[in-house]
Amino acid sequence: ELLCVFRMLKTSRHAASLFLGVENENLKYLTTYASGIYQNNELEKEIDRCVLNEEELNDNASPELFVLRQKIKRANFDIKDKLNSIIKSSTYAKYLQDTIVTIRNDRYVLPVKQEYKNNIQGLIHDQSSTGATVFIEPLAVVNLNNQLKELILSEKAEIDKIIAAFTSEIGKISDNLIKNQQILAYIDSVYAKAIYAHKNKCNRPEINNKGIIKINRGRHPLLDQKTVMPISINFGDIAKMVIITGPNTGGKTVSLKTVGLFCLMAYVGLYLPTEENTQIAVFDEIFCDIGDEQSIQQSLSTFSSHIKNINDILNKMTANSLVLFAVILLKISLIFFI
């Protein structure tokens, strides 16, 4: 969570610097918007210094933590050194299943053969699934293990103290961070729209409130832009309805969906994959009924649901609504507005 805050602060700083001193008239609105980004370089640097990764704090996060970590390293070394001396001892080597030091229940132990468990004085912490090996903590390292345990608990308490201090500081600026998130999300969406427009050779549509839709060689946005067949549609000024007819797989439904998608894309500020001189009207509602091919014989319930949906649309549409129907039974598609 601290790393998330760090990334937020770092990204905020970079985003703010990107617009610093920019006097491009086309970026005036974005520059003004970005000026509201909150920055806290001191907190950003402090989190970066103290947090190594998602699992660990830096030894130098505090003087106390540094001292504790050094003591823990020394304690680990002393315990392993003591156990290694037992492993290498000719007296005890024959009792061991393996000449390794292992850990059970957060304590350093030795793997001892079951039949020799009474030959090594110590505490039994576990045994293998077969029962052939028992894991014994020799009495010689019990105090050392206890000291290590105390150091680890102290380390955890110090880590909690450091994180609590960070939490307190972040809590004071939480409103600013939330605002930053909103600003960055908006700027990111603008850049995403720009990248999409450039990649797909899009153009800015003209917006009108006269109900006129004029698509000049538009390409369905979800199809391969290199192979999709462009379509041109012009209606709304004289013709209030367009009927698209043709055989199956002839592109009727794709054309229908292209009109609806282009309207919605324009409403959220996206450039459209069309040629220039494309016009999009602003409608108060967009309704559609576009289903898979059905017939009364195939599914009466599905057909009935289409009829119900169409009836609901007819009851809700206004004088400024766009309605898209795919009437598959008649092999035609309809586009109209009242």
Tab-separated table of C-alpha atoms in Angstrom:
chain	number	residue	atom	x	y	z
A	1	GLU	CA	0.000	0.000	0.000
A	2	LEU	CA	2.879	2.366	0.708
A	3	LEU	CA	4.330	1.502	-2.692
A	4	CYS	CA	0.963	2.349	-4.284
A	5	VAL	CA	1.110	5.773	-2.633
A	6	PHE	CA	4.724	6.164	-3.777
A	7	ARG	CA	3.788	5.338	-7.376
A	8	MET	CA	0.881	7.776	-7.185
A	9	LEU	CA	3.144	10.591	-5.939
A	10	LYS	CA	5.841	9.785	-8.516
A	11	THR	CA	3.334	9.659	-11.376
A	12	SER	CA	1.749	12.900	-10.161
A	13	ARG	CA	5.121	14.628	-10.161
A	14	HIS	CA	5.938	13.427	-13.674
A	15	ALA	CA	2.502	14.409	-14.978
A	16	ALA	CA	2.735	17.877	-13.447
A	17	SER	CA	6.222	18.421	-14.899
A	18	LEU	CA	4.967	17.341	-18.331
A	19	PHE	CA	2.667	20.372	-18.477
A	20	LEU	CA	5.002	22.781	-16.677
A	21	GLY	CA	5.641	25.853	-18.823
A	22	VAL	CA	3.557	24.554	-21.736
A	23	GLU	CA	1.932	27.449	-23.612
A	24	ASN	CA	0.294	25.493	-26.431
A	25	GLU	CA	-3.207	26.866	-26.998
A	26	ASN	CA	-4.468	23.380	-27.903
A	27	LEU	CA	-3.331	22.104	-24.501
A	28	LYS	CA	-4.618	25.066	-22.509
A	29	TYR	CA	-7.457	23.139	-20.887
A	30	LEU	CA	-5.276	20.140	-20.006
A	31	THR	CA	-2.539	22.411	-18.645
A	32	THR	CA	-5.043	24.173	-16.395
A	33	TYR	CA	-6.458	20.826	-15.288
A	34	ALA	CA	-2.993	19.429	-14.536
A	35	SER	CA	-2.111	22.490	-12.438
A	36	GLY	CA	-4.343	21.042	-9.716
A	37	ILE	CA	-2.059	18.032	-9.209
A	38	TYR	CA	-0.804	17.742	-5.622
A	39	GLN	CA	2.905	16.999	-5.118
A	40	ASN	CA	4.803	15.879	-2.031
A	41	ASN	CA	8.435	15.222	-2.971
A	42	GLU	CA	9.550	14.745	0.629
A	43	LEU	CA	7.059	11.951	1.342
A	44	GLU	CA	7.735	10.361	-2.058
A	45	LYS	CA	11.487	10.218	-1.381
A	46	GLU	CA	10.976	8.946	2.169
A	47	ILE	CA	8.769	6.032	1.056
A	48	ASP	CA	11.237	5.219	-1.726
A	49	ARG	CA	14.076	5.204	0.806
A	50	CYS	CA	12.323	3.085	3.402
A	51	VAL	CA	10.364	0.516	1.361
A	52	LEU	CA	12.445	-2.033	-0.544
A	53	ASN	CA	9.595	-4.049	-2.069
A	54	GLU	CA	6.125	-5.334	-1.298
A	55	GLU	CA	7.495	-7.589	1.446
A	56	GLU	CA	10.285	-5.704	3.151
A	57	LEU	CA	11.436	-2.385	4.599
A	58	ASN	CA	14.964	-1.100	4.131
A	59	ASP	CA	17.351	-1.715	7.036
A	60	ASN	CA	17.890	2.052	7.194
A	61	ALA	CA	14.188	2.875	7.492
A	62	SER	CA	15.023	3.874	11.079
A	63	PRO	CA	18.155	3.736	13.292
A	64	GLU	CA	16.393	1.302	15.627
A	65	LEU	CA	15.505	-1.047	12.773
A	66	PHE	CA	19.115	-0.998	11.548
A	67	VAL	CA	20.419	-2.018	14.975
A	68	LEU	CA	17.821	-4.783	15.355
A	69	ARG	CA	18.549	-6.173	11.876
A	70	GLN	CA	22.285	-6.296	12.699
A	71	LYS	CA	21.569	-8.141	15.955
A	72	ILE	CA	19.301	-10.595	14.107
A	73	LYS	CA	22.035	-11.319	11.554
A	74	ARG	CA	24.505	-11.928	14.367
A	75	ALA	CA	22.071	-14.175	16.247
A	76	ASN	CA	21.392	-16.226	13.113
A	77	PHE	CA	25.115	-16.613	12.533
A	78	ASP	CA	25.766	-17.703	16.136
A	79	ILE	CA	22.977	-20.312	16.059
A	80	LYS	CA	24.084	-21.783	12.731
A	81	ASP	CA	27.696	-21.802	13.871
A	82	LYS	CA	26.749	-23.692	17.034
A	83	LEU	CA	24.630	-26.231	15.150
A	84	ASN	CA	27.301	-26.720	12.484
A	85	SER	CA	29.780	-27.565	15.186
A	86	ILE	CA	27.366	-30.280	16.382
A	87	ILE	CA	26.900	-31.577	12.824
A	88	LYS	CA	30.654	-31.821	12.293
A	89	SER	CA	31.203	-33.510	15.640
A	90	SER	CA	32.085	-37.201	15.297
A	91	THR	CA	30.037	-37.851	18.419
A	92	TYR	CA	26.742	-36.592	16.979
A	93	ALA	CA	27.149	-36.963	13.194
A	94	LYS	CA	26.026	-40.614	13.231
A	95	TYR	CA	22.731	-39.638	14.913
A	96	LEU	CA	21.701	-37.242	12.155
A	97	GLN	CA	19.490	-38.103	9.192
A	98	ASP	CA	21.071	-35.261	7.146
A	99	THR	CA	23.996	-32.966	7.841
A	100	ILE	CA	21.905	-29.807	7.463
A	101	VAL	CA	20.401	-27.138	9.688
A	102	THR	CA	16.665	-26.631	9.186
A	103	ILE	CA	13.797	-24.649	10.748
A	104	ARG	CA	10.645	-25.849	12.452
A	105	ASN	CA	8.138	-23.580	14.240
A	106	ASP	CA	10.505	-20.635	13.637
A	107	ARG	CA	13.269	-22.410	15.569
A	108	TYR	CA	16.571	-23.771	14.251
A	109	VAL	CA	16.658	-27.577	14.601
A	110	LEU	CA	18.578	-30.667	13.481
A	111	PRO	CA	17.091	-33.710	11.660
A	112	VAL	CA	17.758	-36.696	13.930
A	113	LYS	CA	17.117	-40.357	13.214
A	114	GLN	CA	14.145	-41.669	15.161
A	115	GLU	CA	16.110	-44.384	16.916
A	116	TYR	CA	18.674	-41.847	18.218
A	117	LYS	CA	16.305	-39.142	19.431
A	118	ASN	CA	17.285	-39.779	23.047
A	119	ASN	CA	20.979	-39.378	22.287
A	120	ILE	CA	20.689	-35.649	21.646
A	121	GLN	CA	19.346	-33.571	24.496
A	122	GLY	CA	16.875	-30.978	23.330
A	123	LEU	CA	13.281	-30.093	22.415
A	124	ILE	CA	11.409	-32.085	19.778
A	125	HIS	CA	9.492	-29.713	17.474
A	126	ASP	CA	8.310	-31.994	14.664
A	127	GLN	CA	8.787	-35.282	12.867
A	128	SER	CA	8.751	-36.363	9.222
A	129	SER	CA	5.649	-37.835	7.589
A	130	THR	CA	7.251	-41.296	7.673
A	131	GLY	CA	8.282	-40.915	11.302
A	132	ALA	CA	11.882	-41.806	10.452
A	133	THR	CA	13.140	-38.339	11.341
A	134	VAL	CA	12.523	-36.094	14.340
A	135	PHE	CA	13.513	-32.428	14.384
A	136	ILE	CA	15.272	-31.545	17.619
A	137	GLU	CA	16.369	-28.183	18.960
A	138	PRO	CA	19.550	-28.946	20.963
A	139	LEU	CA	19.691	-27.471	24.455
A	140	ALA	CA	22.882	-25.680	23.471
A	141	VAL	CA	20.931	-23.321	21.160
A	142	VAL	CA	17.653	-22.939	23.084
A	143	ASN	CA	18.727	-19.638	24.693
A	144	LEU	CA	20.105	-18.397	21.390
A	145	ASN	CA	16.807	-19.246	19.657
A	146	ASN	CA	14.933	-17.444	22.418
A	147	GLN	CA	17.072	-14.345	21.949
A	148	LEU	CA	16.493	-14.494	18.182
A	149	LYS	CA	12.748	-14.762	18.747
A	150	GLU	CA	12.786	-11.689	20.988
A	151	LEU	CA	14.761	-9.744	18.378
A	152	ILE	CA	12.312	-10.709	15.632
A	153	LEU	CA	9.368	-9.568	17.771
A	154	SER	CA	11.158	-6.259	18.425
A	155	GLU	CA	11.824	-5.921	14.704
A	156	LYS	CA	8.123	-6.439	13.936
A	157	ALA	CA	7.159	-3.822	16.529
A	158	GLU	CA	9.576	-1.323	14.970
A	159	ILE	CA	8.238	-2.064	11.477
A	160	ASP	CA	4.681	-1.506	12.736
A	161	LYS	CA	5.822	1.788	14.262
A	162	ILE	CA	7.366	2.958	10.960
A	163	ILE	CA	4.308	1.965	8.936
A	164	ALA	CA	2.018	3.652	11.462
A	165	ALA	CA	3.990	6.885	11.070
A	166	PHE	CA	3.667	6.699	7.287
A	167	THR	CA	-0.033	5.939	7.610
A	168	SER	CA	-0.545	9.019	9.740
A	169	GLU	CA	1.217	11.236	7.188
A	170	ILE	CA	-0.706	9.750	4.271
A	171	GLY	CA	-3.996	10.114	6.130
A	172	LYS	CA	-3.446	13.882	6.290
A	173	ILE	CA	-3.182	14.127	2.488
A	174	SER	CA	-5.669	11.408	1.502
A	175	ASP	CA	-8.086	13.929	-0.061
A	176	ASN	CA	-5.268	15.267	-2.233
A	177	LEU	CA	-4.320	11.764	-3.342
A	178	ILE	CA	-7.917	10.964	-4.291
A	179	LYS	CA	-8.084	14.187	-6.289
A	180	ASN	CA	-4.778	13.291	-7.983
A	181	GLN	CA	-6.178	9.919	-8.948
A	182	GLN	CA	-9.146	11.586	-10.609
A	183	ILE	CA	-6.963	14.103	-12.461
A	184	LEU	CA	-4.507	11.441	-13.643
A	185	ALA	CA	-7.325	9.158	-14.768
A	186	TYR	CA	-8.774	11.965	-16.864
A	187	ILE	CA	-5.419	12.922	-18.399
A	188	ASP	CA	-4.724	9.253	-19.097
A	189	SER	CA	-8.087	8.897	-20.839
A	190	VAL	CA	-7.305	11.922	-23.033
A	191	TYR	CA	-3.960	10.444	-24.033
A	192	ALA	CA	-5.604	7.062	-24.684
A	193	LYS	CA	-8.103	8.755	-26.998
A	194	ALA	CA	-5.289	10.560	-28.801
A	195	ILE	CA	-3.289	7.343	-29.236
A	196	TYR	CA	-6.386	5.531	-30.505
A	197	ALA	CA	-7.120	8.342	-32.981
A	198	HIS	CA	-3.540	8.370	-34.290
A	199	LYS	CA	-3.258	4.580	-34.524
A	200	ASN	CA	-6.541	4.160	-36.414
A	201	LYS	CA	-6.232	7.285	-38.576
A	202	CYS	CA	-9.355	8.791	-37.061
A	203	ASN	CA	-10.868	12.203	-37.702
A	204	ARG	CA	-12.804	14.611	-35.529
A	205	PRO	CA	-16.528	14.488	-36.333
A	206	GLU	CA	-18.680	17.577	-36.589
A	207	ILE	CA	-21.370	17.591	-33.884
A	208	ASN	CA	-24.881	18.879	-34.560
A	209	ASN	CA	-28.235	18.950	-32.808
A	210	LYS	CA	-30.271	18.700	-36.017
A	211	GLY	CA	-30.442	14.913	-36.119
A	212	ILE	CA	-28.105	14.700	-39.115
A	213	ILE	CA	-25.807	11.696	-39.368
A	214	LYS	CA	-23.287	11.710	-42.177
A	215	ILE	CA	-20.660	8.967	-42.001
A	216	ASN	CA	-17.964	9.287	-44.642
A	217	ARG	CA	-16.284	5.923	-45.227
A	218	GLY	CA	-16.578	4.803	-41.619
A	219	ARG	CA	-14.893	1.639	-40.379
A	220	HIS	CA	-16.417	-0.430	-37.584
A	221	PRO	CA	-14.120	0.328	-34.587
A	222	LEU	CA	-13.911	-3.283	-33.353
A	223	LEU	CA	-12.991	-4.873	-36.679
A	224	ASP	CA	-9.550	-5.069	-38.289
A	225	GLN	CA	-9.005	-1.575	-39.627
A	226	LYS	CA	-6.857	-2.899	-42.482
A	227	THR	CA	-9.472	-5.250	-43.896
A	228	VAL	CA	-12.853	-3.863	-42.786
A	229	MET	CA	-15.091	-2.560	-45.569
A	230	PRO	CA	-15.811	1.195	-45.090
A	231	ILE	CA	-19.427	2.336	-45.195
A	232	SER	CA	-21.014	5.714	-45.949
A	233	ILE	CA	-24.419	6.682	-44.556
A	234	ASN	CA	-26.229	10.004	-44.840
A	235	PHE	CA	-29.623	10.684	-43.273
A	236	GLY	CA	-31.470	12.885	-40.833
A	237	ASP	CA	-31.972	16.061	-42.812
A	238	ILE	CA	-34.488	14.905	-45.419
A	239	ALA	CA	-34.702	11.166	-44.804
A	240	LYS	CA	-35.745	10.300	-41.276
A	241	MET	CA	-35.323	6.577	-41.839
A	242	VAL	CA	-32.785	4.341	-43.565
A	243	ILE	CA	-33.554	0.755	-44.561
A	244	ILE	CA	-30.566	-1.509	-45.207
A	245	THR	CA	-31.311	-4.688	-47.143
A	246	GLY	CA	-29.177	-7.509	-48.443
A	247	PRO	CA	-28.292	-11.201	-48.125
A	248	ASN	CA	-26.957	-12.886	-45.013
A	249	THR	CA	-23.387	-11.846	-44.055
A	250	GLY	CA	-23.877	-8.812	-46.260
A	251	GLY	CA	-22.905	-6.302	-43.583
A	252	LYS	CA	-26.336	-5.068	-42.500
A	253	THR	CA	-25.818	-5.602	-38.771
A	254	VAL	CA	-22.241	-4.271	-38.896
A	255	SER	CA	-23.513	-1.087	-40.555
A	256	LEU	CA	-26.235	-0.762	-37.946
A	257	LYS	CA	-23.823	-1.183	-35.054
A	258	THR	CA	-21.319	1.206	-36.644
A	259	VAL	CA	-23.884	4.023	-36.533
A	260	GLY	CA	-24.692	3.412	-32.869
A	261	LEU	CA	-21.050	3.012	-31.818
A	262	PHE	CA	-19.984	6.162	-33.662
A	263	CYS	CA	-22.636	8.180	-31.815
A	264	LEU	CA	-21.534	6.866	-28.429
A	265	MET	CA	-17.840	7.292	-29.250
A	266	ALA	CA	-18.396	10.920	-30.262
A	267	TYR	CA	-20.304	11.592	-27.029
A	268	VAL	CA	-17.267	10.602	-24.919
A	269	GLY	CA	-14.846	12.659	-27.008
A	270	LEU	CA	-13.364	9.968	-29.252
A	271	TYR	CA	-12.296	10.707	-32.796
A	272	LEU	CA	-13.892	8.327	-35.291
A	273	PRO	CA	-12.283	5.923	-37.791
A	274	THR	CA	-13.800	7.763	-40.754
A	275	GLU	CA	-12.776	10.178	-43.470
A	276	GLU	CA	-13.194	13.931	-42.901
A	277	ASN	CA	-16.579	15.684	-43.120
A	278	THR	CA	-18.297	13.134	-40.900
A	279	GLN	CA	-21.208	14.482	-38.862
A	280	ILE	CA	-22.755	13.023	-35.738
A	281	ALA	CA	-26.004	14.195	-34.158
A	282	VAL	CA	-26.618	14.463	-30.434
A	283	PHE	CA	-29.634	12.336	-29.454
A	284	ASP	CA	-31.224	12.261	-26.029
A	285	GLU	CA	-31.639	8.466	-26.253
A	286	ILE	CA	-30.246	5.633	-28.372
A	287	PHE	CA	-32.355	2.484	-28.520
A	288	CYS	CA	-31.554	-0.760	-30.292
A	289	ASP	CA	-32.867	-4.253	-30.789
A	290	ILE	CA	-30.169	-6.315	-32.475
A	291	GLY	CA	-30.345	-10.049	-31.825
A	292	ASP	CA	-29.093	-13.239	-33.396
A	293	GLU	CA	-31.072	-14.641	-36.304
A	294	GLN	CA	-34.285	-16.163	-34.987
A	295	SER	CA	-37.605	-17.312	-36.361
A	296	ILE	CA	-40.967	-18.147	-34.829
A	297	GLN	CA	-40.353	-21.796	-35.617
A	298	GLN	CA	-36.932	-21.763	-33.956
A	299	SER	CA	-37.842	-20.033	-30.716
A	300	LEU	CA	-41.172	-18.487	-29.923
A	301	SER	CA	-39.911	-17.189	-26.557
A	302	THR	CA	-36.944	-15.409	-28.134
A	303	PHE	CA	-39.134	-13.912	-30.832
A	304	SER	CA	-41.578	-12.732	-28.179
A	305	SER	CA	-38.773	-11.063	-26.240
A	306	HIS	CA	-37.815	-9.106	-29.369
A	307	ILE	CA	-41.412	-7.969	-29.789
A	308	LYS	CA	-41.547	-6.912	-26.134
A	309	ASN	CA	-38.258	-5.010	-26.470
A	310	ILE	CA	-39.490	-3.215	-29.594
A	311	ASN	CA	-42.733	-2.334	-27.838
A	312	ASP	CA	-40.802	-0.849	-24.890
A	313	ILE	CA	-38.676	1.209	-27.284
A	314	LEU	CA	-41.754	2.575	-29.052
A	315	ASN	CA	-43.203	3.620	-25.707
A	316	LYS	CA	-40.018	5.327	-24.439
A	317	MET	CA	-38.542	6.998	-27.533
A	318	THR	CA	-38.846	10.749	-27.962
A	319	ALA	CA	-38.758	13.146	-30.895
A	320	ASN	CA	-34.962	13.205	-30.589
A	321	SER	CA	-34.183	9.499	-30.243
A	322	LEU	CA	-32.076	7.258	-32.472
A	323	VAL	CA	-33.586	3.797	-32.954
A	324	LEU	CA	-31.695	0.849	-34.431
A	325	PHE	CA	-33.614	-2.283	-35.394
A	326	ALA	CA	-32.267	-5.479	-36.967
A	327	VAL	CA	-35.321	-7.228	-38.377
A	328	ILE	CA	-33.674	-10.486	-39.367
A	329	LEU	CA	-36.939	-12.184	-40.332
A	330	LEU	CA	-37.312	-9.722	-43.200
A	331	LYS	CA	-33.552	-9.633	-43.880
A	332	ILE	CA	-33.480	-5.852	-43.412
A	333	SER	CA	-32.078	-3.410	-40.862
A	334	LEU	CA	-33.695	-0.120	-39.933
A	335	ILE	CA	-32.181	3.141	-38.732
A	336	PHE	CA	-34.512	5.984	-37.938
A	337	PHE	CA	-35.327	8.734	-35.558
A	338	ILE	CA	-38.613	10.527	-34.993
